[in-house]
Steps between C-alpha positions, in 0.01 A plus 500: 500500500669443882199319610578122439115437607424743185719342278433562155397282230800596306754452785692188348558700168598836695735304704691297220575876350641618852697163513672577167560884594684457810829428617480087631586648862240693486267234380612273763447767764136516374471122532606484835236803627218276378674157659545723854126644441224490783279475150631154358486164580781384743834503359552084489182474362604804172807308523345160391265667299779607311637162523221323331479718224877462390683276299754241654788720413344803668431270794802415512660836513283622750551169731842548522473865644271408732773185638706780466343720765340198678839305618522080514318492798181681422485303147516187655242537770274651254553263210602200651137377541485471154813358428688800334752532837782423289480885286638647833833380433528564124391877506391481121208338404460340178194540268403155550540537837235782534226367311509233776437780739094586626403880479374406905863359572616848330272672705598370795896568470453865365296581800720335748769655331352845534401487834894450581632705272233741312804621265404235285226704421771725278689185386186362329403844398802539305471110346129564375556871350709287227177343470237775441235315291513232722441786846146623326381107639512677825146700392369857506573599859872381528572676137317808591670513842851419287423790225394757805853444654747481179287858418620602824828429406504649212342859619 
């Protein structure tokens, strides 16, 4: 089913047997269709979505792309107000680190990130398809939109 407004009921256990079938690339490229997607939330807000719903070691993986893409100055502006500045320089983030980190302060960096450089879009793509079981938390209409791609792909 293409229509993510149609989504079936079924959708979560459809897409964790795609998720195992398929290459990780393709998996990623999937993930990224539904984070660019007219028909899902705004990609900060999937982003801390995702965010909220991982554990402090998956936080911290996925913080550290995002610095990554974002550069010092972006991370401090962003996170300064709430004291985290000081990631910018370091690059990594610890797990302790993250769990210090709000989903809205997430939200906030991935979306100024993407509006300077939407790339980041394929960089987070690629973190979270390690991650499928944690990407269903995105609901119905992002996996449906991420399952019509990767079959796409695979045709």
């Amino acid at each position: 089913n293409a229509n993510p407004a149609q989504a079936s009921a079924d959708v979560h256990e459809h897409f964790d047997n795609v998720a195992q079938a398929v290459p990780q690339s393709t998996l990623a490229q999937g993930i990224a269709a539904a984070f660019n997607s007219n028909q899902t939330p705004a990609f900060g807000q999937m982003v801390s979505n995702l965010f909220s719903q991982s554990n402090d070691g998956q936080k911290a993986g996925m913080l550290s792309q995002l610095l990554a893409t974002a550069g010092p100055g972006l991370v401090s502006q962003v996170l300064g107000g709430a004291g985290l500045a000081g990631l910018a320089s370091s690059g990594q983030v610890t797990p302790r680190a993250a769990s210090q980190i709000s989903p809205e302060a997430v939200q906030q960096l991935a979306s100024e990130v993407h509006k300077q450089d939407p790339s980041v879009v394929d960089t987070l793509s690629n973190f979270y398809s390690q991650y499928p079981t944690l990407v269903k938390g995105l609901g119905a209409a992002a996996l449906t939109i991420a399952m019509s791609h990767m079959s796409k792909q695979a045709a």
